[in-house]
GROMACS .gro file of C-alpha atoms in nm:
model
  185
    1MET     CA    1  10.415  11.201   9.182
    2GLU     CA    2  10.242  10.969   9.421
    3ASP     CA    3   9.976  11.075   9.664
    4ASN     CA    4  10.027  11.159  10.031
    5LEU     CA    5   9.880  10.835  10.172
    6THR     CA    6  10.065  10.614   9.923
    7MET     CA    7  10.404  10.784  10.019
    8VAL     CA    8  10.323  10.752  10.385
    9ARG     CA    9  10.234  10.395  10.328
   10LYS     CA   10  10.571  10.338  10.138
   11LEU     CA   11  10.751  10.506  10.420
   12TYR     CA   12  10.593  10.286  10.698
   13LYS     CA   13  10.631   9.972  10.512
   14ALA     CA   14  11.028  10.063  10.455
   15ILE     CA   15  11.092  10.124  10.833
   16GLY     CA   16  11.027   9.759  10.892
   17GLU     CA   17  11.265   9.671  10.606
   18TYR     CA   18  11.552   9.923  10.699
   19LYS     CA   19  11.859   9.744  10.797
   20PRO     CA   20  12.093   9.981  11.017
   21LYS     CA   21  12.357   9.841  11.234
   22GLN     CA   22  12.237   9.603  11.464
   23THR     CA   23  12.343   9.799  11.771
   24LEU     CA   24  12.111  10.078  11.634
   25LYS     CA   25  11.832   9.883  11.483
   26ASN     CA   26  11.557   9.901  11.752
   27GLU     CA   27  11.664  10.247  11.838
   28LEU     CA   28  11.610  10.379  11.497
   29ASN     CA   29  11.337  10.189  11.384
   30ALA     CA   30  11.129  10.327  11.696
   31TYR     CA   31  11.267  10.678  11.610
   32LEU     CA   32  11.143  10.644  11.254
   33TYR     CA   33  10.805  10.510  11.355
   34LEU     CA   34  10.764  10.807  11.617
   35LEU     CA   35  10.867  11.050  11.351
   36LEU     CA   36  10.631  10.932  11.088
   37LEU     CA   37  10.338  10.823  11.288
   38THR     CA   38  10.332  11.166  11.510
   39ALA     CA   39  10.491  11.411  11.269
   40HIS     CA   40  10.657  11.588  11.569
   41ARG     CA   41  10.954  11.790  11.507
   42TYR     CA   42  11.266  11.561  11.472
   43GLY     CA   43  11.499  11.767  11.683
   44GLU     CA   44  11.217  11.754  11.962
   45LEU     CA   45  11.203  11.381  11.945
   46LEU     CA   46  11.577  11.344  11.985
   47LYS     CA   47  11.554  11.551  12.316
   48LEU     CA   48  11.288  11.310  12.471
   49THR     CA   49  11.387  11.137  12.765
   50ARG     CA   50  11.247  10.811  12.923
   51GLU     CA   51  11.083  11.038  13.187
   52ASP     CA   52  10.877  11.215  12.923
   53VAL     CA   53  10.724  10.858  12.847
   54TYR     CA   54  10.405  10.747  13.036
   55ILE     CA   55  10.364  10.379  12.931
   56ASP     CA   56  10.063  10.342  13.159
   57LYS     CA   57   9.871  10.617  13.003
   58ASN     CA   58  10.020  10.549  12.645
   59MET     CA   59  10.117  10.894  12.619
   60ILE     CA   60  10.416  11.119  12.570
   61ILE     CA   61  10.458  11.477  12.702
   62SER     CA   62  10.710  11.680  12.533
   63PRO     CA   63  10.806  11.925  12.797
   64ALA     CA   64  10.788  12.278  12.719
   65GLU     CA   65  11.167  12.309  12.757
   66ILE     CA   66  11.215  12.125  12.433
   67THR     CA   67  10.919  12.242  12.217
   68LYS     CA   68  10.937  12.512  11.974
   69THR     CA   69  10.617  12.686  12.103
   70ARG     CA   70  10.753  12.658  12.455
   71GLY     CA   71  10.439  12.462  12.572
   72ASP     CA   72  10.401  12.081  12.673
   73TYR     CA   73  10.289  11.862  12.382
   74HIS     CA   74  10.082  11.530  12.469
   75PHE     CA   75  10.059  11.271  12.207
   76PRO     CA   76   9.988  10.903  12.209
   77ILE     CA   77  10.246  10.642  12.177
   78PRO     CA   78  10.234  10.436  11.851
   79GLU     CA   79  10.246  10.046  11.948
   80GLU     CA   80  10.548  10.023  11.705
   81CYS     CA   81  10.746  10.210  11.981
   82LEU     CA   82  10.618  10.074  12.290
   83GLU     CA   83  10.857   9.788  12.321
   84TYR     CA   84  11.153   9.990  12.260
   85PHE     CA   85  11.044  10.247  12.502
   86LYS     CA   86  10.983   9.978  12.778
   87SER     CA   87  11.362   9.880  12.716
   88VAL     CA   88  11.487  10.224  12.799
   89GLU     CA   89  11.533  10.274  13.173
   90SER     CA   90  11.648  10.618  13.196
   91GLY     CA   91  11.783  10.912  13.016
   92LYS     CA   92  11.730  11.014  12.652
   93LEU     CA   93  11.511  10.792  12.464
   94PHE     CA   94  11.744  10.800  12.154
   95PRO     CA   95  12.075  10.811  12.304
   96ASN     CA   96  12.266  10.703  11.989
   97LEU     CA   97  12.100  10.928  11.724
   98ARG     CA   98  12.245  11.265  11.650
   99TYR     CA   99  12.045  11.557  11.496
  100SER     CA  100  12.296  11.567  11.216
  101SER     CA  101  12.253  11.208  11.121
  102VAL     CA  102  11.882  11.204  11.120
  103ALA     CA  103  11.845  11.367  10.761
  104ASP     CA  104  12.079  11.074  10.636
  105TYR     CA  105  11.864  10.799  10.796
  106PHE     CA  106  11.568  10.962  10.648
  107LYS     CA  107  11.710  10.987  10.308
  108LYS     CA  108  11.800  10.612  10.323
  109LEU     CA  109  11.459  10.540  10.419
  110VAL     CA  110  11.294  10.731  10.148
  111THR     CA  111  11.515  10.559   9.893
  112LEU     CA  112  11.428  10.219  10.036
  113SER     CA  113  11.069  10.308  10.026
  114GLY     CA  114  11.076  10.338   9.627
  115ILE     CA  115  10.870  10.673   9.627
  116GLU     CA  116  10.905  10.819   9.274
  117PHE     CA  117  11.010  11.151   9.250
  118PHE     CA  118  11.051  11.393   8.959
  119ASN     CA  119  11.278  11.711   8.907
  120GLY     CA  120  11.531  11.630   9.199
  121LYS     CA  121  11.241  11.645   9.467
  122SER     CA  122  11.253  11.443   9.771
  123LEU     CA  123  11.125  11.416  10.113
  124THR     CA  124  11.270  11.541  10.433
  125PRO     CA  125  11.201  11.455  10.820
  126HIS     CA  126  11.004  11.788  10.841
  127ASP     CA  127  10.788  11.674  10.548
  128THR     CA  128  10.618  11.411  10.764
  129ARG     CA  129  10.424  11.726  10.904
  130SER     CA  130  10.264  11.817  10.574
  131LEU     CA  131  10.216  11.439  10.488
  132MET     CA  132  10.021  11.379  10.815
  133LEU     CA  133   9.825  11.696  10.768
  134HIS     CA  134   9.723  11.609  10.407
  135VAL     CA  135   9.630  11.257  10.511
  136MET     CA  136   9.446  11.334  10.796
  137MET     CA  137   9.232  11.593  10.637
  138ARG     CA  138   9.180  11.424  10.300
  139ASP     CA  139   9.184  11.058  10.362
  140CYS     CA  140   9.078  11.030  10.727
  141LYS     CA  141   8.819  11.313  10.675
  142ILE     CA  142   8.949  11.468  11.018
  143ASP     CA  143   8.855  11.837  11.061
  144SER     CA  144   9.150  12.069  10.960
  145ARG     CA  145   9.177  12.244  11.293
  146LEU     CA  146   9.189  11.924  11.484
  147ALA     CA  147   9.458  11.775  11.239
  148ASP     CA  148   9.653  12.113  11.293
  149PHE     CA  149   9.619  12.074  11.697
  150CYS     CA  150   9.780  11.730  11.629
  151LEU     CA  151  10.070  11.915  11.506
  152GLU     CA  152  10.071  12.151  11.805
  153HIS     CA  153   9.993  12.451  11.590
  154TYR     CA  154   9.852  12.747  11.774
  155GLN     CA  155   9.476  12.778  11.701
  156GLY     CA  156   9.472  13.170  11.696
  157GLU     CA  157   9.317  13.412  11.936
  158VAL     CA  158   8.962  13.427  11.817
  159ILE     CA  159   8.895  13.075  11.735
  160SER     CA  160   9.077  12.945  12.054
  161HIS     CA  161   8.790  13.090  12.247
  162TYR     CA  162   8.512  12.909  12.091
  163LEU     CA  163   8.684  12.591  12.002
  164ASP     CA  164   8.862  12.353  12.257
  165PHE     CA  165   9.002  12.019  12.132
  166THR     CA  166   9.099  11.774  12.405
  167TYR     CA  167   9.347  11.508  12.424
  168GLU     CA  168   9.079  11.225  12.343
  169ASP     CA  169   9.032  11.415  12.031
  170LYS     CA  170   9.385  11.431  11.936
  171LYS     CA  171   9.429  11.068  12.053
  172MET     CA  172   9.127  10.942  11.820
  173ALA     CA  173   9.267  11.139  11.531
  174PHE     CA  174   9.605  10.969  11.553
  175VAL     CA  175   9.454  10.630  11.561
  176ASP     CA  176   9.251  10.712  11.274
  177TYR     CA  177   9.563  10.818  11.076
  178TRP     CA  178   9.764  10.512  11.208
  179ASN     CA  179   9.477  10.277  11.098
  180ILE     CA  180   9.449  10.435  10.741
  181ILE     CA  181   9.865  10.389  10.713
  182LYS     CA  182   9.837  10.038  10.809
  183ASN     CA  183   9.545   9.943  10.603
  184ASN     CA  184   9.656   9.917  10.236
  185ASP     CA  185   9.324   9.796  10.078
   0.00000   0.00000   0.00000
């Protein structure tokens, strides 16, 4: 019953309040922030390695081998994830998280957020994608094709010949999205 921006803001706030086992805390929080703030597919995020993270460029490049579309995805690193990423020396970014447990962690996060649901509805990790798309378009006033580009959706044959977004366009859209989430005015 709540609007998308309110739900995203509540989820964002709840990540900071989430209290998993101490051995998992930094890793899980970084994962949840990355999931919420980039809305990339949760299975793909679990496959990221330290080698996919370019701290000096503040960028992640998901290699084609792990993406649904078999193309590289470039996206900025949320500041909430930087310290954790710097602490990972090599290998998987999230070595202690399993695909099968992400839904449970996310369900606990949704409960902690206090989002009000009716008729048995809830949110899944995949729902972060539609939440981001709606907030970018409605609240940030970002062009729908650019918002879709941030989700790595294919732009279609005809339009792709005439419209070419850059990484900088994508980065600015993400920054606008992040700013509106953090600004609870």
